[in-house]
mmCIF file of C-alpha atoms and ligand atoms in Angstrom:
data_model
loop_
_atom_site.group_PDB
_atom_site.id
_atom_site.type_symbol
_atom_site.label_atom_id
_atom_site.label_comp_id
_atom_site.label_asym_id
_atom_site.label_seq_id
_atom_site.Cartn_x
_atom_site.Cartn_y
_atom_site.Cartn_z
ATOM 1 C CA MET I 259 21.159 -10.327 -12.167
ATOM 2 C CA PRO I 260 17.477 -9.346 -11.971
ATOM 3 C CA ASN I 261 16.917 -6.636 -14.563
ATOM 4 C CA ILE I 262 13.578 -4.952 -14.073
ATOM 5 C CA ALA I 263 11.798 -2.250 -16.065
ATOM 6 C CA ILE I 264 9.043 -0.092 -14.657
ATOM 7 C CA ILE I 265 7.045 1.601 -17.398
ATOM 8 C CA GLY I 266 5.685 4.922 -16.132
ATOM 9 C CA ALA I 267 7.118 7.630 -13.882
ATOM 10 C CA GLY I 268 3.967 8.719 -12.057
ATOM 11 C CA VAL I 269 3.512 8.146 -8.324
ATOM 12 C CA ASN I 270 2.818 4.441 -8.903
ATOM 13 C CA GLY I 271 5.800 3.787 -11.161
ATOM 14 C CA VAL I 272 8.264 5.600 -8.929
ATOM 15 C CA SER I 273 6.935 3.972 -5.720
ATOM 16 C CA SER I 274 7.116 0.498 -7.285
ATOM 17 C CA ALA I 275 10.645 1.156 -8.536
ATOM 18 C CA ILE I 276 11.847 2.287 -5.090
ATOM 19 C CA LYS I 277 10.224 -0.651 -3.291
ATOM 20 C CA ILE I 278 11.899 -3.182 -5.578
ATOM 21 C CA LEU I 279 15.300 -1.514 -5.607
ATOM 22 C CA GLU I 280 15.426 -0.963 -1.835
ATOM 23 C CA HIS I 281 14.229 -4.507 -1.115
ATOM 24 C CA TYR I 282 17.275 -5.918 -2.906
ATOM 25 C CA ARG I 283 19.653 -3.294 -1.553
ATOM 26 C CA ASN I 284 18.537 -3.941 2.055
ATOM 27 C CA ASN I 285 17.775 -7.676 2.085
ATOM 28 C CA GLU I 286 19.913 -9.177 -0.650
ATOM 29 C CA PRO I 287 22.958 -6.879 -0.801
ATOM 30 C CA ASN I 288 24.957 -9.554 -2.654
ATOM 31 C CA THR I 289 22.423 -9.840 -5.476
ATOM 32 C CA PRO I 290 23.220 -7.282 -8.175
ATOM 33 C CA ILE I 291 20.004 -5.620 -9.325
ATOM 34 C CA GLN I 292 19.098 -3.217 -12.091
ATOM 35 C CA VAL I 293 15.837 -1.241 -11.942
ATOM 36 C CA THR I 294 15.033 1.162 -14.789
ATOM 37 C CA ILE I 295 12.085 3.524 -15.083
ATOM 38 C CA VAL I 296 11.104 3.779 -18.756
ATOM 39 C CA SER I 297 8.653 6.607 -19.377
ATOM 40 C CA ASP I 298 7.674 9.209 -21.939
ATOM 41 C CA GLU I 299 6.991 11.799 -19.210
ATOM 42 C CA PHE I 300 8.479 12.446 -15.756
ATOM 43 C CA THR I 301 7.664 14.913 -12.989
ATOM 44 C CA PRO I 302 6.462 17.687 -13.350
ATOM 45 C CA ASN I 303 4.405 16.316 -16.266
ATOM 46 C CA THR I 304 2.593 13.323 -14.754
ATOM 47 C CA THR I 305 -1.045 13.173 -13.657
ATOM 48 C CA GLY I 306 -0.232 13.549 -9.983
ATOM 49 C CA ASP I 307 1.871 16.694 -10.445
ATOM 50 C CA GLY I 308 -1.093 19.066 -10.491
ATOM 51 C CA SER I 309 -3.025 17.317 -7.748
ATOM 52 C CA ALA I 310 -3.126 18.332 -4.098
ATOM 53 C CA GLY I 311 -2.100 14.825 -3.034
ATOM 54 C CA LEU I 312 -4.547 14.648 -0.159
ATOM 55 C CA TRP I 313 -4.713 11.230 1.484
ATOM 56 C CA GLY I 314 -8.187 9.745 0.945
ATOM 57 C CA PRO I 315 -9.666 6.833 -1.032
ATOM 58 C CA TYR I 316 -11.777 8.344 -3.866
ATOM 59 C CA LEU I 317 -13.218 7.322 -7.273
ATOM 60 C CA LEU I 318 -12.022 3.730 -7.240
ATOM 61 C CA GLY I 319 -14.900 1.984 -9.005
ATOM 62 C CA GLY I 320 -15.527 -1.502 -7.654
ATOM 63 C CA THR I 321 -12.037 -2.053 -6.179
ATOM 64 C CA ASP I 322 -12.186 -4.344 -3.143
ATOM 65 C CA GLU I 323 -12.511 -2.262 0.044
ATOM 66 C CA ALA I 324 -10.248 -4.527 2.110
ATOM 67 C CA LYS I 325 -7.435 -4.010 -0.415
ATOM 68 C CA VAL I 326 -8.019 -0.266 -0.568
ATOM 69 C CA TYR I 327 -7.833 -0.207 3.233
ATOM 70 C CA LYS I 328 -4.517 -2.076 3.243
ATOM 71 C CA TRP I 329 -2.932 -0.010 0.447
ATOM 72 C CA SER I 330 -4.088 3.337 1.799
ATOM 73 C CA LYS I 331 -2.973 2.479 5.354
ATOM 74 C CA SER I 332 0.486 1.617 4.061
ATOM 75 C CA MET I 333 0.708 5.073 2.462
ATOM 76 C CA HIS I 334 -0.548 6.768 5.631
ATOM 77 C CA ASP I 335 2.148 4.982 7.662
ATOM 78 C CA PHE I 336 4.779 5.979 5.088
ATOM 79 C CA LEU I 337 3.671 9.623 5.229
ATOM 80 C CA GLU I 338 3.782 9.529 9.013
ATOM 81 C CA GLN I 339 7.385 8.311 8.824
ATOM 82 C CA ILE I 340 8.320 11.127 6.444
ATOM 83 C CA TRP I 341 6.460 13.704 8.510
ATOM 84 C CA LEU I 342 8.416 12.669 11.613
ATOM 85 C CA SER I 343 11.728 12.881 9.740
ATOM 86 C CA ASP I 344 13.785 15.840 8.530
ATOM 87 C CA ASP I 345 12.498 15.236 4.986
ATOM 88 C CA ALA I 346 8.889 16.419 5.399
ATOM 89 C CA GLY I 347 9.523 19.891 3.936
ATOM 90 C CA GLU I 348 11.401 18.629 0.882
ATOM 91 C CA ALA I 349 8.876 15.829 0.275
ATOM 92 C CA GLY I 350 5.927 18.229 0.562
ATOM 93 C CA VAL I 351 4.303 16.242 3.358
ATOM 94 C CA CYS I 352 1.988 18.288 5.615
ATOM 95 C CA LEU I 353 -0.373 17.338 8.393
ATOM 96 C CA LEU I 354 -3.807 18.787 7.670
ATOM 97 C CA PRO I 355 -7.154 19.077 9.506
ATOM 98 C CA CYS I 356 -9.997 18.105 7.155
ATOM 99 C CA VAL I 357 -13.786 18.175 7.034
ATOM 100 C CA ARG I 358 -15.518 15.839 4.559
ATOM 101 C CA LEU I 359 -19.223 16.403 3.924
ATOM 102 C CA SER I 360 -21.652 14.050 2.244
ATOM 103 C CA THR I 361 -25.192 14.355 0.904
ATOM 104 C CA THR I 362 -25.703 10.606 0.493
ATOM 105 C CA GLU I 363 -27.025 7.932 2.843
ATOM 106 C CA SER I 364 -23.659 6.379 3.657
ATOM 107 C CA SER I 365 -21.507 8.037 6.285
ATOM 108 C CA VAL I 366 -18.206 9.604 5.290
ATOM 109 C CA GLY I 367 -15.115 7.445 5.704
ATOM 110 C CA ASP I 368 -16.976 4.339 6.761
ATOM 111 C CA PHE I 369 -14.117 1.949 6.145
ATOM 112 C CA TRP I 370 -11.027 4.147 6.584
ATOM 113 C CA ARG I 371 -11.830 6.368 9.546
ATOM 114 C CA ASP I 372 -9.507 4.489 11.903
ATOM 115 C CA ILE I 373 -6.508 5.111 9.613
ATOM 116 C CA VAL I 374 -6.632 8.898 9.976
ATOM 117 C CA TYR I 375 -6.161 10.776 13.247
ATOM 118 C CA GLY I 376 -8.971 11.875 15.553
ATOM 119 C CA SER I 377 -11.956 11.206 13.278
ATOM 120 C CA ASN I 378 -15.245 12.514 14.610
ATOM 121 C CA ASP I 379 -18.712 12.675 13.069
ATOM 122 C CA LEU I 380 -19.955 16.243 12.832
ATOM 123 C CA THR I 381 -22.821 16.954 15.215
ATOM 124 C CA SER I 382 -26.192 17.918 13.770
ATOM 125 C CA LYS I 383 -25.567 21.487 14.914
ATOM 126 C CA GLN I 384 -22.263 21.600 13.055
ATOM 127 C CA LEU I 385 -23.913 20.141 9.949
ATOM 128 C CA GLN I 386 -26.668 22.728 10.237
ATOM 129 C CA ARG I 387 -24.096 25.526 9.988
ATOM 130 C CA TYR I 388 -22.591 23.960 6.849
ATOM 131 C CA ASN I 389 -26.115 23.579 5.448
ATOM 132 C CA GLU I 390 -27.166 27.213 5.828
ATOM 133 C CA GLY I 391 -28.290 28.602 2.474
ATOM 134 C CA ARG I 392 -28.011 25.232 0.739
ATOM 135 C CA THR I 393 -30.882 23.552 -1.083
ATOM 136 C CA VAL I 394 -29.277 20.084 -1.119
ATOM 137 C CA LYS I 395 -28.353 19.398 2.496
ATOM 138 C CA PHE I 396 -25.355 17.523 3.858
ATOM 139 C CA THR I 397 -26.504 14.473 5.772
ATOM 140 C CA SER I 398 -23.187 13.564 7.370
ATOM 141 C CA GLY I 399 -19.729 14.957 7.908
ATOM 142 C CA LEU I 400 -16.433 13.786 9.324
ATOM 143 C CA SER I 401 -13.641 15.856 10.832
ATOM 144 C CA PHE I 402 -10.158 14.336 11.069
ATOM 145 C CA VAL I 403 -6.478 15.005 10.526
ATOM 146 C CA THR I 404 -4.436 13.398 7.745
ATOM 147 C CA TYR I 405 -1.624 14.213 5.307
ATOM 148 C CA THR I 406 -1.144 15.908 1.985
ATOM 149 C CA SER I 407 1.900 14.881 -0.035
ATOM 150 C CA GLU I 408 1.767 17.114 -3.076
ATOM 151 C CA PRO I 409 3.323 15.111 -5.907
ATOM 152 C CA ALA I 410 5.041 18.170 -7.408
ATOM 153 C CA LYS I 411 7.318 17.929 -4.354
ATOM 154 C CA LEU I 412 6.945 14.235 -3.424
ATOM 155 C CA LEU I 413 7.896 12.949 -6.891
ATOM 156 C CA PRO I 414 11.219 14.848 -7.164
ATOM 157 C CA PHE I 415 11.993 13.696 -3.610
ATOM 158 C CA LEU I 416 11.267 10.046 -4.503
ATOM 159 C CA MET I 417 13.109 10.276 -7.831
ATOM 160 C CA LYS I 418 16.173 11.536 -5.983
ATOM 161 C CA ARG I 419 15.946 8.590 -3.559
ATOM 162 C CA PHE I 420 15.604 6.152 -6.496
ATOM 163 C CA LEU I 421 18.602 7.573 -8.376
ATOM 164 C CA ARG I 422 20.718 7.749 -5.216
ATOM 165 C CA ASN I 423 20.171 4.009 -4.770
ATOM 166 C CA GLY I 424 21.416 3.255 -8.263
ATOM 167 C CA GLY I 425 18.126 3.358 -10.218
ATOM 168 C CA LYS I 426 18.214 4.265 -13.913
ATOM 169 C CA ILE I 427 15.822 6.241 -16.088
ATOM 170 C CA VAL I 428 15.126 6.065 -19.809
ATOM 171 C CA ARG I 429 12.855 8.516 -21.635
ATOM 172 C CA GLN I 430 10.887 6.424 -24.109
ATOM 173 C CA LYS I 431 7.290 5.893 -25.156
ATOM 174 C CA VAL I 432 6.456 2.201 -25.302
ATOM 175 C CA THR I 433 4.119 1.760 -28.237
ATOM 176 C CA ASP I 434 4.087 -2.034 -28.479
ATOM 177 C CA LEU I 435 4.345 -3.905 -25.171
ATOM 178 C CA ASP I 436 4.986 -7.342 -26.730
ATOM 179 C CA ASN I 437 7.778 -5.975 -28.863
ATOM 180 C CA PHE I 438 9.237 -4.134 -25.843
ATOM 181 C CA ILE I 439 9.210 -7.367 -23.823
ATOM 182 C CA LEU I 440 10.846 -9.378 -26.609
ATOM 183 C CA SER I 441 13.447 -6.874 -27.725
ATOM 184 C CA SER I 442 14.542 -5.451 -24.361
ATOM 185 C CA PRO I 443 16.970 -7.010 -21.844
ATOM 186 C CA TYR I 444 14.504 -6.840 -18.938
ATOM 187 C CA ASP I 445 13.470 -10.029 -17.085
ATOM 188 C CA VAL I 446 10.386 -8.463 -15.533
ATOM 189 C CA VAL I 447 8.279 -5.523 -16.713
ATOM 190 C CA VAL I 448 6.058 -3.583 -14.301
ATOM 191 C CA ASN I 449 3.346 -1.652 -16.092
ATOM 192 C CA CYS I 450 2.450 1.592 -14.264
ATOM 193 C CA THR I 451 1.231 3.601 -17.242
ATOM 194 C CA GLY I 452 -2.028 4.826 -15.697
ATOM 195 C CA LEU I 453 -4.445 5.947 -18.376
ATOM 196 C CA GLY I 454 -1.743 5.062 -20.928
ATOM 197 C CA SER I 455 -2.766 1.410 -20.461
ATOM 198 C CA ARG I 456 -5.920 2.129 -22.408
ATOM 199 C CA GLU I 457 -3.817 2.431 -25.551
ATOM 200 C CA LEU I 458 -0.845 0.247 -24.602
ATOM 201 C CA LEU I 459 -2.951 -2.797 -23.658
ATOM 202 C CA ASP I 460 -6.093 -1.804 -25.495
ATOM 203 C CA ASP I 461 -7.755 -1.991 -22.078
ATOM 204 C CA GLN I 462 -11.257 -0.764 -22.802
ATOM 205 C CA GLN I 463 -12.089 -0.791 -19.098
ATOM 206 C CA MET I 464 -9.867 2.263 -18.738
ATOM 207 C CA TYR I 465 -11.384 5.717 -19.061
ATOM 208 C CA ALA I 466 -10.451 9.265 -18.147
ATOM 209 C CA VAL I 467 -12.032 11.018 -15.203
ATOM 210 C CA ARG I 468 -11.262 14.630 -16.051
ATOM 211 C CA GLY I 469 -10.335 16.886 -13.155
ATOM 212 C CA GLN I 470 -9.927 20.651 -13.317
ATOM 213 C CA VAL I 471 -8.559 22.620 -10.372
ATOM 214 C CA SER I 472 -7.359 26.156 -9.587
ATOM 215 C CA ARG I 473 -4.457 27.162 -7.368
ATOM 216 C CA ILE I 474 -4.515 30.313 -5.280
ATOM 217 C CA LYS I 475 -2.173 32.018 -2.834
ATOM 218 C CA ALA I 476 -4.002 31.961 0.503
ATOM 219 C CA ASN I 477 -1.587 31.155 3.300
ATOM 220 C CA TRP I 478 -4.302 31.865 5.848
ATOM 221 C CA ILE I 479 -6.313 28.718 5.008
ATOM 222 C CA TYR I 480 -5.264 25.782 7.200
ATOM 223 C CA THR I 481 -8.180 23.346 6.849
ATOM 224 C CA ALA I 482 -9.372 21.198 3.959
ATOM 225 C CA ILE I 483 -13.113 21.233 3.255
ATOM 226 C CA LEU I 484 -14.445 18.612 0.864
ATOM 227 C CA ASP I 485 -17.990 18.286 -0.411
ATOM 228 C CA GLU I 486 -18.276 14.680 -1.575
ATOM 229 C CA SER I 487 -21.408 15.172 -3.709
ATOM 230 C CA ASP I 488 -21.214 14.590 -7.459
ATOM 231 C CA ASP I 489 -21.073 18.322 -8.109
ATOM 232 C CA GLY I 490 -19.193 19.147 -4.919
ATOM 233 C CA ASN I 491 -16.288 21.557 -4.440
ATOM 234 C CA TYR I 492 -13.160 21.193 -2.349
ATOM 235 C CA ILE I 493 -10.481 23.360 -0.779
ATOM 236 C CA ILE I 494 -7.131 21.710 0.008
ATOM 237 C CA PRO I 495 -4.159 23.669 1.343
ATOM 238 C CA ASN I 496 -0.705 22.538 0.150
ATOM 239 C CA CYS I 497 2.654 23.822 1.457
ATOM 240 C CA ASP I 498 2.742 27.121 -0.473
ATOM 241 C CA THR I 499 -0.593 27.289 -2.291
ATOM 242 C CA VAL I 500 -4.214 26.199 -1.916
ATOM 243 C CA VAL I 501 -5.951 23.896 -4.395
ATOM 244 C CA LEU I 502 -9.580 24.629 -5.247
ATOM 245 C CA GLY I 503 -11.603 21.942 -6.933
ATOM 246 C CA GLY I 504 -12.894 20.421 -8.742
ATOM 247 C CA THR I 505 -14.513 18.418 -11.409
ATOM 248 C CA HIS I 506 -14.672 14.673 -12.069
ATOM 249 C CA GLN I 507 -16.033 14.312 -15.584
ATOM 250 C CA VAL I 508 -16.206 10.679 -16.589
ATOM 251 C CA LYS I 509 -14.950 9.795 -20.108
ATOM 252 C CA ASP I 510 -14.044 13.417 -20.807
ATOM 253 C CA TYR I 511 -10.619 13.617 -22.475
ATOM 254 C CA ASN I 512 -10.439 17.409 -22.844
ATOM 255 C CA VAL I 513 -7.183 18.632 -21.282
ATOM 256 C CA ASN I 514 -7.912 22.315 -21.903
ATOM 257 C CA VAL I 515 -8.994 24.603 -19.060
ATOM 258 C CA SER I 516 -12.719 25.239 -19.259
ATOM 259 C CA PRO I 517 -13.874 28.764 -18.236
ATOM 260 C CA SER I 518 -17.231 27.418 -17.037
ATOM 261 C CA ASP I 519 -15.511 24.805 -14.829
ATOM 262 C CA LYS I 520 -13.303 27.567 -13.474
ATOM 263 C CA SER I 521 -16.238 29.707 -12.445
ATOM 264 C CA PHE I 522 -18.008 26.652 -10.929
ATOM 265 C CA ILE I 523 -14.854 25.994 -8.857
ATOM 266 C CA LEU I 524 -14.278 29.569 -7.696
ATOM 267 C CA GLN I 525 -17.918 30.285 -6.906
ATOM 268 C CA GLY I 526 -18.450 26.955 -5.143
ATOM 269 C CA CYS I 527 -15.345 27.331 -2.976
ATOM 270 C CA ARG I 528 -16.249 30.920 -2.086
ATOM 271 C CA ARG I 529 -19.449 29.635 -0.541
ATOM 272 C CA PHE I 530 -17.311 27.824 2.048
ATOM 273 C CA VAL I 531 -14.644 30.539 2.475
ATOM 274 C CA PRO I 532 -15.764 33.938 1.128
ATOM 275 C CA GLY I 533 -12.270 35.503 1.419
ATOM 276 C CA ILE I 534 -11.152 33.312 -1.493
ATOM 277 C CA GLU I 535 -12.646 35.944 -3.795
ATOM 278 C CA TYR I 536 -9.769 38.293 -2.921
ATOM 279 C CA ALA I 537 -6.935 35.750 -2.996
ATOM 280 C CA GLN I 538 -4.300 35.852 -5.757
ATOM 281 C CA HIS I 539 -5.185 33.399 -8.527
ATOM 282 C CA LEU I 540 -2.067 31.467 -9.571
ATOM 283 C CA LYS I 541 -3.133 28.952 -12.181
ATOM 284 C CA ASP I 542 -5.687 26.502 -13.515
ATOM 285 C CA TRP I 543 -4.848 22.915 -14.356
ATOM 286 C CA VAL I 544 -6.533 19.890 -15.906
ATOM 287 C CA GLY I 545 -5.545 16.253 -15.335
ATOM 288 C CA LEU I 546 -7.059 12.981 -16.496
ATOM 289 C CA ARG I 547 -7.456 10.501 -13.648
ATOM 290 C CA PRO I 548 -6.857 6.874 -14.687
ATOM 291 C CA GLY I 549 -10.395 5.543 -14.126
ATOM 292 C CA ARG I 550 -11.176 1.832 -14.309
ATOM 293 C CA GLY I 551 -14.027 -0.471 -13.226
ATOM 294 C CA GLU I 552 -11.481 -1.883 -10.793
ATOM 295 C CA LEU I 553 -7.821 -1.128 -10.087
ATOM 296 C CA ARG I 554 -5.618 -3.728 -11.837
ATOM 297 C CA LEU I 555 -2.767 -5.154 -9.765
ATOM 298 C CA GLU I 556 -1.761 -8.612 -10.994
ATOM 299 C CA ALA I 557 0.993 -10.533 -12.741
ATOM 300 C CA GLU I 558 0.802 -12.300 -16.080
ATOM 301 C CA LYS I 559 3.228 -14.264 -18.259
ATOM 302 C CA ARG I 560 3.718 -12.500 -21.585
ATOM 303 C CA GLY I 561 6.277 -13.299 -24.259
ATOM 304 C CA GLY I 562 7.915 -15.728 -21.825
ATOM 305 C CA LYS I 563 8.486 -12.968 -19.264
ATOM 306 C CA VAL I 564 6.656 -11.770 -16.169
ATOM 307 C CA VAL I 565 4.606 -8.595 -16.511
ATOM 308 C CA ILE I 566 3.120 -7.018 -13.396
ATOM 309 C CA HIS I 567 0.282 -4.576 -13.954
ATOM 310 C CA ASN I 568 -0.325 -1.742 -11.490
ATOM 311 C CA TYR I 569 -2.728 0.821 -12.945
ATOM 312 C CA GLY I 570 -6.261 2.236 -12.752
ATOM 313 C CA HIS I 571 -5.944 4.165 -9.474
ATOM 314 C CA GLY I 572 -8.707 6.673 -10.309
ATOM 315 C CA GLY I 573 -8.808 9.621 -7.922
ATOM 316 C CA SER I 574 -6.551 7.993 -5.313
ATOM 317 C CA GLY I 575 -3.249 7.239 -6.984
ATOM 318 C CA VAL I 576 -1.306 9.210 -4.408
ATOM 319 C CA THR I 577 -3.221 7.646 -1.511
ATOM 320 C CA LEU I 578 -2.566 4.100 -2.723
ATOM 321 C CA CYS I 579 0.855 4.241 -4.378
ATOM 322 C CA TRP I 580 3.002 3.034 -1.489
ATOM 323 C CA GLY I 581 0.648 0.178 -0.553
ATOM 324 C CA CYS I 582 0.241 -0.948 -4.172
ATOM 325 C CA ALA I 583 4.021 -0.943 -4.492
ATOM 326 C CA ASP I 584 4.141 -3.381 -1.520
ATOM 327 C CA ASP I 585 2.004 -5.779 -3.580
ATOM 328 C CA VAL I 586 4.059 -5.248 -6.741
ATOM 329 C CA LEU I 587 7.130 -6.330 -4.789
ATOM 330 C CA GLN I 588 5.326 -9.398 -3.418
ATOM 331 C CA LEU I 589 4.192 -10.408 -6.923
ATOM 332 C CA LEU I 590 7.743 -9.977 -8.171
ATOM 333 C CA LEU I 591 9.196 -12.126 -5.379
ATOM 334 C CA GLN I 592 6.574 -14.849 -5.988
ATOM 335 C CA SER I 593 7.166 -14.838 -9.727
ATOM 336 C CA LYS I 594 10.901 -14.917 -9.150
ATOM 337 C CA SER I 595 10.673 -18.154 -7.219
ATOM 338 C CA VAL I 596 8.417 -19.643 -9.902
ATOM 339 C CA SER I 597 10.459 -18.626 -12.919
ATOM 340 C CA LYS I 598 13.906 -18.857 -11.234
ATOM 341 C CA LEU I 599 15.168 -15.510 -12.502
HETATM 342 C C1 FAD C 751 -7.505 17.108 -10.446
HETATM 343 C C2 FAD C 751 -6.951 15.875 -9.795
HETATM 344 C C3 FAD C 751 -6.831 15.841 -8.413
HETATM 345 C C4 FAD C 751 -6.348 14.690 -7.773
HETATM 346 N N1 FAD C 751 -6.203 14.710 -6.417
HETATM 347 C C5 FAD C 751 -5.742 13.598 -5.789
HETATM 348 C C6 FAD C 751 -5.561 13.599 -4.382
HETATM 349 O O1 FAD C 751 -5.771 14.621 -3.705
HETATM 350 N N2 FAD C 751 -5.147 12.440 -3.776
HETATM 351 C C7 FAD C 751 -4.910 11.301 -4.488
HETATM 352 O O2 FAD C 751 -4.579 10.284 -3.897
HETATM 353 N N3 FAD C 751 -5.037 11.296 -5.843
HETATM 354 C C8 FAD C 751 -5.452 12.406 -6.494
HETATM 355 N N4 FAD C 751 -5.608 12.392 -7.855
HETATM 356 C C9 FAD C 751 -5.400 11.139 -8.598
HETATM 357 C C10 FAD C 751 -3.936 10.893 -8.886
HETATM 358 O O3 FAD C 751 -3.339 12.041 -9.387
HETATM 359 C C11 FAD C 751 -3.803 9.726 -9.885
HETATM 360 O O4 FAD C 751 -4.539 8.621 -9.456
HETATM 361 C C12 FAD C 751 -2.333 9.335 -10.003
HETATM 362 O O5 FAD C 751 -1.576 10.429 -10.393
HETATM 363 C C13 FAD C 751 -2.137 8.163 -10.938
HETATM 364 O O6 FAD C 751 -0.771 7.857 -10.893
HETATM 365 P P1 FAD C 751 -0.105 6.788 -11.866
HETATM 366 O O7 FAD C 751 1.330 6.742 -11.505
HETATM 367 O O8 FAD C 751 -0.885 5.519 -11.806
HETATM 368 O O9 FAD C 751 -0.353 7.372 -13.318
HETATM 369 P P2 FAD C 751 0.239 8.690 -13.996
HETATM 370 O O10 FAD C 751 0.582 9.723 -13.008
HETATM 371 O O11 FAD C 751 -0.730 9.057 -15.066
HETATM 372 O O12 FAD C 751 1.593 8.201 -14.634
HETATM 373 C C14 FAD C 751 1.645 7.391 -15.762
HETATM 374 C C15 FAD C 751 3.069 7.405 -16.271
HETATM 375 O O13 FAD C 751 3.183 6.499 -17.351
HETATM 376 C C16 FAD C 751 3.785 7.139 -18.463
HETATM 377 N N5 FAD C 751 3.279 6.465 -19.644
HETATM 378 C C17 FAD C 751 1.979 6.292 -20.016
HETATM 379 N N6 FAD C 751 1.918 5.571 -21.133
HETATM 380 C C18 FAD C 751 3.196 5.283 -21.487
HETATM 381 C C19 FAD C 751 3.783 4.576 -22.561
HETATM 382 N N7 FAD C 751 3.032 4.005 -23.511
HETATM 383 N N8 FAD C 751 5.136 4.479 -22.623
HETATM 384 C C20 FAD C 751 5.929 5.047 -21.668
HETATM 385 N N9 FAD C 751 5.412 5.738 -20.628
HETATM 386 C C21 FAD C 751 4.064 5.851 -20.543
HETATM 387 C C22 FAD C 751 3.395 8.595 -18.304
HETATM 388 O O14 FAD C 751 4.271 9.436 -19.001
HETATM 389 C C23 FAD C 751 3.512 8.759 -16.791
HETATM 390 O O15 FAD C 751 4.857 8.974 -16.440
HETATM 391 C C24 FAD C 751 -6.023 13.545 -8.532
HETATM 392 C C25 FAD C 751 -6.103 13.590 -9.919
HETATM 393 C C26 FAD C 751 -6.556 14.752 -10.547
HETATM 394 C C27 FAD C 751 -6.628 14.783 -12.049
#
């Protein structure tokens, strides 16, 4: 019986676990299968839990664009399926009009604009209105409609689906991967530890990209506005609250809320929507994005067993999780035929 461990219960671990479990349940119902998520933290304490979960490739280092396209499209299709089902409310999936603005040469959404709905470049007149009062001007902008799937709702929904299908969970911190592989009963280990891989694998290519956000009550905001510049702000409505952002501080491991970041966020977002000043402030939150020169999704043989790595999703872990899980499953099926599990 294939006995598979997924280390990590963030969006990538849970998506990978579901893909594997449901593949066997649906296609090989006579093969008994055990899939266990082993993790020191679960929702609501993973990196995605505080994020808005807006679909959009972001902060992915040098990861191959064609792969990012494929992975992010898979997630968009998955979200569309959920949105059209009765589960959208429970899963926290909302359809959202967005405007992305850029101050750089390259146009917004160059390689992914056909995945989202109704993408249109802003006209120069529209850009001019966004540029009023600004010293650094936006040079391009894109309006479109896509999804948010806030992980604080999506993760409990996915965990429920995993457990309903017979998945198991174990709360454990893995401190020594080789020892875990040797001493545990698992045939295959899937490593979805995000930034945890820096310590677990001594992967020095991993680094934190610190993100601080605020949440407000403002159920009159129905559009996301995102300034893509290095010091840009963003406003992203979720189901019940609105996320204001944000920072992306490279190699900053401080998980405490910074008052100066908070005032940068609130002041910057007020420039787009002045009424934010009077909205109820709910909370501030800091998360460390799992930054890496390039997302790592590959299999290796370790201690005589197959280990599949799936980490380093930067600022797009939610956007890519379902598509990356497709590849994890493929790697597992290939390795299975090689090693005759
Ligand atoms: C402010 C902010 C806003 C964001 N907004 C968005 C957005 O709008 N859209 C988007 O797509 N992405 C967004 N992101 C990025 C996204 O949240 C991350 O890319 C994503 O959460 C990474 O998921 P993961 O499953 O790979 O890692 P994580 O969520 O970090 O999960 C790692 C898991 O592994 C476990 N773990 C780690 N080490 C060990 C160990 N040694 N032993 C056992 N368990 C271990 C942890 O407990 C955790 O369960 C945002 C991030 C931040 C910080």
